[in-house]
Tab-separated table of N, CA, C and O in Angstrom:
chain	number	residue	atom	x	y	z
R	51	GLY	N	131.412	88.686	112.063
R	51	GLY	CA	132.309	87.827	111.350
R	51	GLY	C	131.889	87.685	109.886
R	51	GLY	O	131.091	88.448	109.352
R	52	GLU	N	132.457	86.711	109.270
R	52	GLU	CA	132.238	86.494	107.837
R	52	GLU	C	130.772	86.212	107.514
R	52	GLU	O	130.259	86.686	106.501
R	53	THR	N	130.102	85.453	108.360
R	53	THR	CA	128.704	85.137	108.082
R	53	THR	C	127.856	86.408	108.074
R	53	THR	O	127.025	86.609	107.189
R	54	ARG	N	128.102	87.275	109.022
R	54	ARG	CA	127.350	88.538	109.080
R	54	ARG	C	127.666	89.395	107.855
R	54	ARG	O	126.773	89.994	107.260
R	55	GLU	N	128.937	89.457	107.458
R	55	GLU	CA	129.306	90.242	106.281
R	55	GLU	C	128.631	89.696	105.025
R	55	GLU	O	128.170	90.462	104.188
R	56	THR	N	128.579	88.380	104.913
R	56	THR	CA	127.934	87.768	103.750
R	56	THR	C	126.439	88.071	103.746
R	56	THR	O	125.860	88.407	102.711
R	57	ALA	N	125.810	87.972	104.920
R	57	ALA	CA	124.384	88.303	105.020
R	57	ALA	C	124.149	89.766	104.658
R	57	ALA	O	123.197	90.092	103.935
R	58	ASP	N	125.023	90.644	105.124
R	58	ASP	CA	124.895	92.071	104.775
R	58	ASP	C	125.036	92.265	103.270
R	58	ASP	O	124.295	93.055	102.665
R	59	ASP	N	125.992	91.563	102.657
R	59	ASP	CA	126.161	91.644	101.202
R	59	ASP	C	124.905	91.163	100.480
R	59	ASP	O	124.493	91.738	99.472
R	60	MET	N	124.291	90.097	100.997
R	60	MET	CA	123.057	89.594	100.393
R	60	MET	C	121.946	90.629	100.500
R	60	MET	O	121.215	90.874	99.540
R	61	ARG	N	121.827	91.238	101.678
R	61	ARG	CA	120.788	92.255	101.881
R	61	ARG	C	120.998	93.434	100.932
R	61	ARG	O	120.050	93.935	100.342
R	62	GLU	N	122.238	93.865	100.811
R	62	GLU	CA	122.542	94.998	99.925
R	62	GLU	C	122.280	94.659	98.463
R	62	GLU	O	121.848	95.513	97.687
R	63	GLY	N	122.539	93.412	98.071
R	63	GLY	CA	122.390	93.021	96.678
R	63	GLY	C	120.997	92.573	96.291
R	63	GLY	O	120.686	92.435	95.107
R	64	ALA	N	120.142	92.338	97.286
R	64	ALA	CA	118.783	91.873	96.996
R	64	ALA	C	117.986	92.965	96.301
R	64	ALA	O	117.990	94.111	96.749
R	65	PRO	N	117.316	92.618	95.198
R	65	PRO	CA	116.459	93.614	94.554
R	65	PRO	C	115.359	94.051	95.516
R	65	PRO	O	114.885	93.268	96.323
R	66	ARG	N	114.993	95.309	95.442
R	66	ARG	CA	113.997	95.857	96.371
R	66	ARG	C	112.703	96.159	95.649
R	66	ARG	O	112.658	96.992	94.769
R	67	ASP	N	111.686	95.439	96.043
R	67	ASP	CA	110.333	95.763	95.606
R	67	ASP	C	109.588	96.114	96.884
R	67	ASP	O	109.298	97.272	97.154
R	68	THR	N	109.352	95.097	97.700
R	68	THR	CA	108.703	95.337	98.991
R	68	THR	C	109.723	95.366	100.123
R	68	THR	O	109.402	95.786	101.227
R	69	GLY	N	110.944	94.880	99.879
R	69	GLY	CA	111.955	94.772	100.929
R	69	GLY	C	111.899	93.457	101.673
R	69	GLY	O	112.743	93.170	102.510
R	70	ALA	N	110.899	92.620	101.359
R	70	ALA	CA	110.731	91.357	102.077
R	70	ALA	C	111.916	90.414	101.863
R	70	ALA	O	112.309	89.695	102.784
R	71	LEU	N	112.491	90.414	100.671
R	71	LEU	CA	113.613	89.519	100.393
R	71	LEU	C	114.814	89.900	101.257
R	71	LEU	O	115.383	89.049	101.955
R	72	ALA	N	115.196	91.149	101.253
R	72	ALA	CA	116.335	91.597	102.066
R	72	ALA	C	116.073	91.356	103.548
R	72	ALA	O	116.968	90.933	104.285
R	73	GLU	N	114.849	91.600	103.986
R	73	GLU	CA	114.506	91.405	105.392
R	73	GLU	C	114.527	89.933	105.792
R	73	GLU	O	114.675	89.617	106.973
R	74	SER	N	114.411	89.037	104.823
R	74	SER	CA	114.386	87.609	105.141
R	74	SER	C	115.777	87.011	105.301
R	74	SER	O	115.914	85.866	105.723
R	75	VAL	N	116.823	87.763	104.983
R	75	VAL	CA	118.184	87.233	105.082
R	75	VAL	C	118.568	87.106	106.558
R	75	VAL	O	118.414	88.038	107.335
R	76	GLN	N	119.042	85.918	106.914
R	76	GLN	CA	119.404	85.618	108.298
R	76	GLN	C	120.774	84.960	108.349
R	76	GLN	O	121.191	84.313	107.400
R	77	GLU	N	121.442	85.107	109.483
R	77	GLU	CA	122.685	84.381	109.727
R	77	GLU	C	122.379	83.189	110.616
R	77	GLU	O	121.640	83.320	111.583
R	78	GLU	N	122.953	82.057	110.274
R	78	GLU	CA	122.820	80.855	111.093
R	78	GLU	C	124.226	80.418	111.469
R	78	GLU	O	125.029	80.075	110.604
R	79	ILE	N	124.532	80.449	112.764
R	79	ILE	CA	125.852	80.093	113.270
R	79	ILE	C	125.729	78.769	114.016
R	79	ILE	O	124.809	78.583	114.801
R	80	ASP	N	126.694	77.847	113.781
R	80	ASP	CA	126.639	76.565	114.469
R	80	ASP	C	126.909	76.756	115.962
R	80	ASP	O	127.363	77.814	116.399
R	81	ALA	N	126.607	75.731	116.738
R	81	ALA	CA	126.709	75.812	118.191
R	81	ALA	C	128.118	76.159	118.655
R	81	ALA	O	128.292	76.853	119.650
R	82	GLY	N	129.139	75.688	117.946
R	82	GLY	CA	130.514	75.976	118.333
R	82	GLY	C	130.987	77.341	117.896
R	82	GLY	O	132.055	77.801	118.295
R	83	GLY	N	130.224	78.011	117.055
R	83	GLY	CA	130.576	79.337	116.603
R	83	GLY	C	131.641	79.389	115.523
R	83	GLY	O	132.098	80.455	115.153
R	84	LEU	N	132.061	78.234	115.015
R	84	LEU	CA	133.127	78.213	114.019
R	84	LEU	C	132.627	78.330	112.588
R	84	LEU	O	133.347	78.798	111.722
R	85	THR	N	131.428	77.870	112.342
R	85	THR	CA	130.896	77.931	110.984
R	85	THR	C	129.512	78.540	111.005
R	85	THR	O	128.815	78.528	112.019
R	86	GLY	N	129.137	79.074	109.880
R	86	GLY	CA	127.818	79.664	109.768
R	86	GLY	C	127.439	79.797	108.308
R	86	GLY	O	128.240	79.509	107.412
R	87	ARG	N	126.220	80.210	108.097
R	87	ARG	CA	125.758	80.442	106.736
R	87	ARG	C	124.738	81.559	106.743
R	87	ARG	O	124.078	81.810	107.745
R	88	ALA	N	124.659	82.218	105.620
R	88	ALA	CA	123.668	83.275	105.432
R	88	ALA	C	122.610	82.724	104.499
R	88	ALA	O	122.936	82.124	103.472
R	89	VAL	N	121.353	82.886	104.869
R	89	VAL	CA	120.255	82.339	104.073
R	89	VAL	C	119.152	83.369	103.910
R	89	VAL	O	118.937	84.204	104.783
R	90	ALA	N	118.481	83.302	102.773
R	90	ALA	CA	117.290	84.114	102.536
R	90	ALA	C	116.094	83.183	102.673
R	90	ALA	O	115.993	82.182	101.962
R	91	THR	N	115.206	83.495	103.583
R	91	THR	CA	114.091	82.600	103.872
R	91	THR	C	112.799	82.973	103.150
R	91	THR	O	111.814	82.253	103.252
R	92	ALA	N	112.813	84.072	102.417
R	92	ALA	CA	111.606	84.460	101.673
R	92	ALA	C	111.262	83.383	100.656
R	92	ALA	O	112.149	82.803	100.027
R	93	ARG	N	109.984	83.086	100.503
R	93	ARG	CA	109.543	82.033	99.581
R	93	ARG	C	110.017	82.273	98.156
R	93	ARG	O	110.276	81.333	97.417
R	94	HIS	N	110.173	83.516	97.774
R	94	HIS	CA	110.531	83.829	96.398
R	94	HIS	C	112.040	84.011	96.176
R	94	HIS	O	112.473	84.341	95.083
R	95	ALA	N	112.861	83.751	97.195
R	95	ALA	CA	114.308	83.973	97.089
R	95	ALA	C	114.934	83.195	95.936
R	95	ALA	O	115.715	83.743	95.156
R	96	THR	N	114.608	81.930	95.807
R	96	THR	CA	115.184	81.103	94.734
R	96	THR	C	114.766	81.600	93.368
R	96	THR	O	115.570	81.628	92.437
R	97	PHE	N	113.523	82.028	93.248
R	97	PHE	CA	113.032	82.524	91.957
R	97	PHE	C	113.748	83.807	91.555
R	97	PHE	O	114.051	84.026	90.384
R	98	VAL	N	114.030	84.663	92.543
R	98	VAL	CA	114.753	85.897	92.258
R	98	VAL	C	116.193	85.572	91.867
R	98	VAL	O	116.707	86.065	90.865
R	99	GLU	N	116.834	84.721	92.637
R	99	GLU	CA	118.245	84.381	92.393
R	99	GLU	C	118.446	83.734	91.019
R	99	GLU	O	119.356	84.097	90.282
R	100	HIS	N	117.598	82.775	90.681
R	100	HIS	CA	117.801	81.981	89.458
R	100	HIS	C	116.865	82.344	88.314
R	100	HIS	O	117.045	81.847	87.202
R	101	GLY	N	115.881	83.170	88.588
R	101	GLY	CA	114.924	83.538	87.556
R	101	GLY	C	113.894	82.442	87.339
R	101	GLY	O	113.974	81.355	87.904
R	102	THR	N	112.918	82.760	86.530
R	102	THR	CA	111.879	81.802	86.157
R	102	THR	C	111.701	81.891	84.648
R	102	THR	O	112.385	82.668	83.977
R	103	GLU	N	110.781	81.145	84.151
R	103	GLU	CA	110.485	81.199	82.723
R	103	GLU	C	110.064	82.617	82.304
R	103	GLU	O	110.340	83.059	81.196
R	104	ASP	N	109.408	83.321	83.218
R	104	ASP	CA	108.871	84.647	82.911
R	104	ASP	C	109.692	85.813	83.464
R	104	ASP	O	109.446	86.963	83.098
R	105	THR	N	110.617	85.516	84.372
R	105	THR	CA	111.353	86.581	85.059
R	105	THR	C	112.853	86.315	84.981
R	105	THR	O	113.294	85.208	85.299
R	106	PRO	N	113.639	87.307	84.570
R	106	PRO	CA	115.085	87.090	84.512
R	106	PRO	C	115.687	86.941	85.907
R	106	PRO	O	115.132	87.443	86.890
R	107	GLU	N	116.804	86.242	85.975
R	107	GLU	CA	117.486	86.082	87.259
R	107	GLU	C	118.009	87.427	87.745
R	107	GLU	O	118.344	88.309	86.951
R	108	GLN	N	118.034	87.565	89.073
R	108	GLN	CA	118.592	88.748	89.722
R	108	GLN	C	119.461	88.266	90.889
R	108	GLN	O	119.068	88.368	92.048
R	109	PRO	N	120.618	87.690	90.567
R	109	PRO	CA	121.444	87.081	91.614
R	109	PRO	C	121.830	88.064	92.717
R	109	PRO	O	122.216	89.190	92.441
R	110	PHE	N	121.704	87.626	93.934
R	110	PHE	CA	122.132	88.398	95.093
R	110	PHE	C	122.908	87.519	96.056
R	110	PHE	O	123.817	87.990	96.729
R	111	ALA	N	122.594	86.230	96.125
R	111	ALA	CA	123.283	85.321	97.031
R	111	ALA	C	124.636	84.883	96.459
R	111	ALA	O	125.645	84.892	97.174
R	112	GLN	N	124.674	84.505	95.199
R	112	GLN	CA	125.924	84.052	94.597
R	112	GLN	C	126.982	85.158	94.585
R	112	GLN	O	128.130	84.898	94.956
R	113	PRO	N	126.641	86.380	94.207
R	113	PRO	CA	127.656	87.441	94.288
R	113	PRO	C	128.164	87.668	95.721
R	113	PRO	O	129.344	87.922	95.931
R	114	ALA	N	127.272	87.555	96.708
R	114	ALA	CA	127.691	87.704	98.102
R	114	ALA	C	128.636	86.574	98.496
R	114	ALA	O	129.637	86.800	99.185
R	115	ALA	N	128.341	85.361	98.054
R	115	ALA	CA	129.218	84.223	98.347
R	115	ALA	C	130.583	84.404	97.688
R	115	ALA	O	131.615	84.076	98.278
R	116	GLU	N	130.595	84.946	96.493
R	116	GLU	CA	131.867	85.174	95.790
R	116	GLU	C	132.694	86.231	96.520
R	116	GLU	O	133.910	86.076	96.660
R	117	ARG	N	132.063	87.280	97.016
R	117	ARG	CA	132.808	88.277	97.786
R	117	ARG	C	133.372	87.658	99.058
R	117	ARG	O	134.511	87.943	99.445
R	118	ALA	N	132.605	86.792	99.711
R	118	ALA	CA	133.082	86.114	100.918
R	118	ALA	C	134.278	85.216	100.586
R	118	ALA	O	135.252	85.173	101.337
R	119	ARG	N	134.212	84.540	99.449
R	119	ARG	CA	135.318	83.666	99.038
R	119	ARG	C	136.594	84.480	98.826
R	119	ARG	O	137.683	84.063	99.215
R	120	ARG	N	136.462	85.660	98.255
R	120	ARG	CA	137.634	86.517	98.028
R	120	ARG	C	138.172	87.094	99.341
R	120	ARG	O	139.368	87.326	99.466
R	121	ARG	N	137.302	87.340	100.321
R	121	ARG	CA	137.750	87.871	101.619
R	121	ARG	C	138.437	86.815	102.472
R	121	ARG	O	139.265	87.138	103.317
R	122	PHE	N	138.081	85.567	102.279
R	122	PHE	CA	138.516	84.496	103.175
R	122	PHE	C	140.034	84.411	103.337
R	122	PHE	O	140.518	84.355	104.477
R	123	PRO	N	140.839	84.391	102.266
R	123	PRO	CA	142.295	84.277	102.471
R	123	PRO	C	142.871	85.412	103.317
R	123	PRO	O	143.730	85.183	104.168
R	124	ARG	N	142.385	86.632	103.117
R	124	ARG	CA	142.871	87.761	103.932
R	124	ARG	C	142.492	87.563	105.397
R	124	ARG	O	143.282	87.848	106.294
R	125	ARG	N	141.277	87.084	105.627
R	125	ARG	CA	140.831	86.885	107.008
R	125	ARG	C	141.654	85.796	107.690
R	125	ARG	O	142.067	85.955	108.836
R	126	VAL	N	141.928	84.712	106.992
R	126	VAL	CA	142.733	83.627	107.577
R	126	VAL	C	144.141	84.136	107.881
R	126	VAL	O	144.689	83.886	108.961
R	127	LYS	N	144.730	84.868	106.945
R	127	LYS	CA	146.074	85.412	107.147
R	127	LYS	C	146.104	86.328	108.362
R	127	LYS	O	147.013	86.245	109.198
R	128	LYS	N	145.111	87.190	108.482
R	128	LYS	CA	145.052	88.115	109.610
R	128	LYS	C	144.899	87.367	110.929
R	128	LYS	O	145.630	87.612	111.887
R	129	GLU	N	143.962	86.422	110.984
R	129	GLU	CA	143.710	85.685	112.229
R	129	GLU	C	144.893	84.802	112.599
R	129	GLU	O	145.213	84.659	113.777
R	130	THR	N	145.563	84.232	111.609
R	130	THR	CA	146.733	83.409	111.880
R	130	THR	C	147.844	84.273	112.458
R	130	THR	O	148.508	83.888	113.425
R	131	GLY	N	148.030	85.452	111.880
R	131	GLY	CA	149.041	86.382	112.399
R	131	GLY	C	148.771	86.786	113.830
R	131	GLY	O	149.673	86.826	114.661
R	132	VAL	N	147.516	87.066	114.138
R	132	VAL	CA	147.135	87.441	115.500
R	132	VAL	C	147.441	86.288	116.453
R	132	VAL	O	148.040	86.488	117.518
R	133	SER	N	147.099	85.082	116.074
R	133	SER	CA	147.338	83.904	116.927
R	133	SER	C	148.824	83.665	117.128
R	133	SER	O	149.274	83.341	118.238
R	134	LEU	N	149.604	83.810	116.064
R	134	LEU	CA	151.054	83.597	116.182
R	134	LEU	C	151.698	84.649	117.085
R	134	LEU	O	152.597	84.334	117.865
R	135	ARG	N	151.230	85.891	116.994
R	135	ARG	CA	151.772	86.928	117.861
R	135	ARG	C	151.459	86.636	119.323
R	135	ARG	O	152.273	86.871	120.211
R	136	LYS	N	150.278	86.107	119.584
R	136	LYS	CA	149.909	85.761	120.964
R	136	LYS	C	150.808	84.640	121.487
R	136	LYS	O	151.199	84.646	122.651
R	137	LEU	N	151.118	83.678	120.635
R	137	LEU	CA	151.986	82.568	121.045
R	137	LEU	C	153.411	83.036	121.318
R	137	LEU	O	154.109	82.467	122.148
R	138	ALA	N	153.850	84.047	120.598
R	138	ALA	CA	155.224	84.531	120.724
R	138	ALA	C	155.446	85.322	122.012
R	138	ALA	O	156.583	85.568	122.403
R	139	ARG	N	154.380	85.723	122.682
R	139	ARG	CA	154.518	86.528	123.915
R	139	ARG	C	155.064	85.724	125.050
R	139	ARG	O	154.969	84.679	125.352
């Protein structure tokens, strides 16, 4: 679903030095399965995303979130259409 796609986008966009940042990206889905979030658990994730005094930012989470935001209307339209077709049967 969308959470997995967002996590994949984060992994793809994460800068690669050791690979630890990309490997730390996880999906967290709520118990009902309706909502979820993608998170990077590496200690240095925030420093990479926002930069530091000595290191420029290398955003990977925000661009992934923006891609998810752009996908959302298409996904809702598709799922709504599928549900309406099922009701019409």
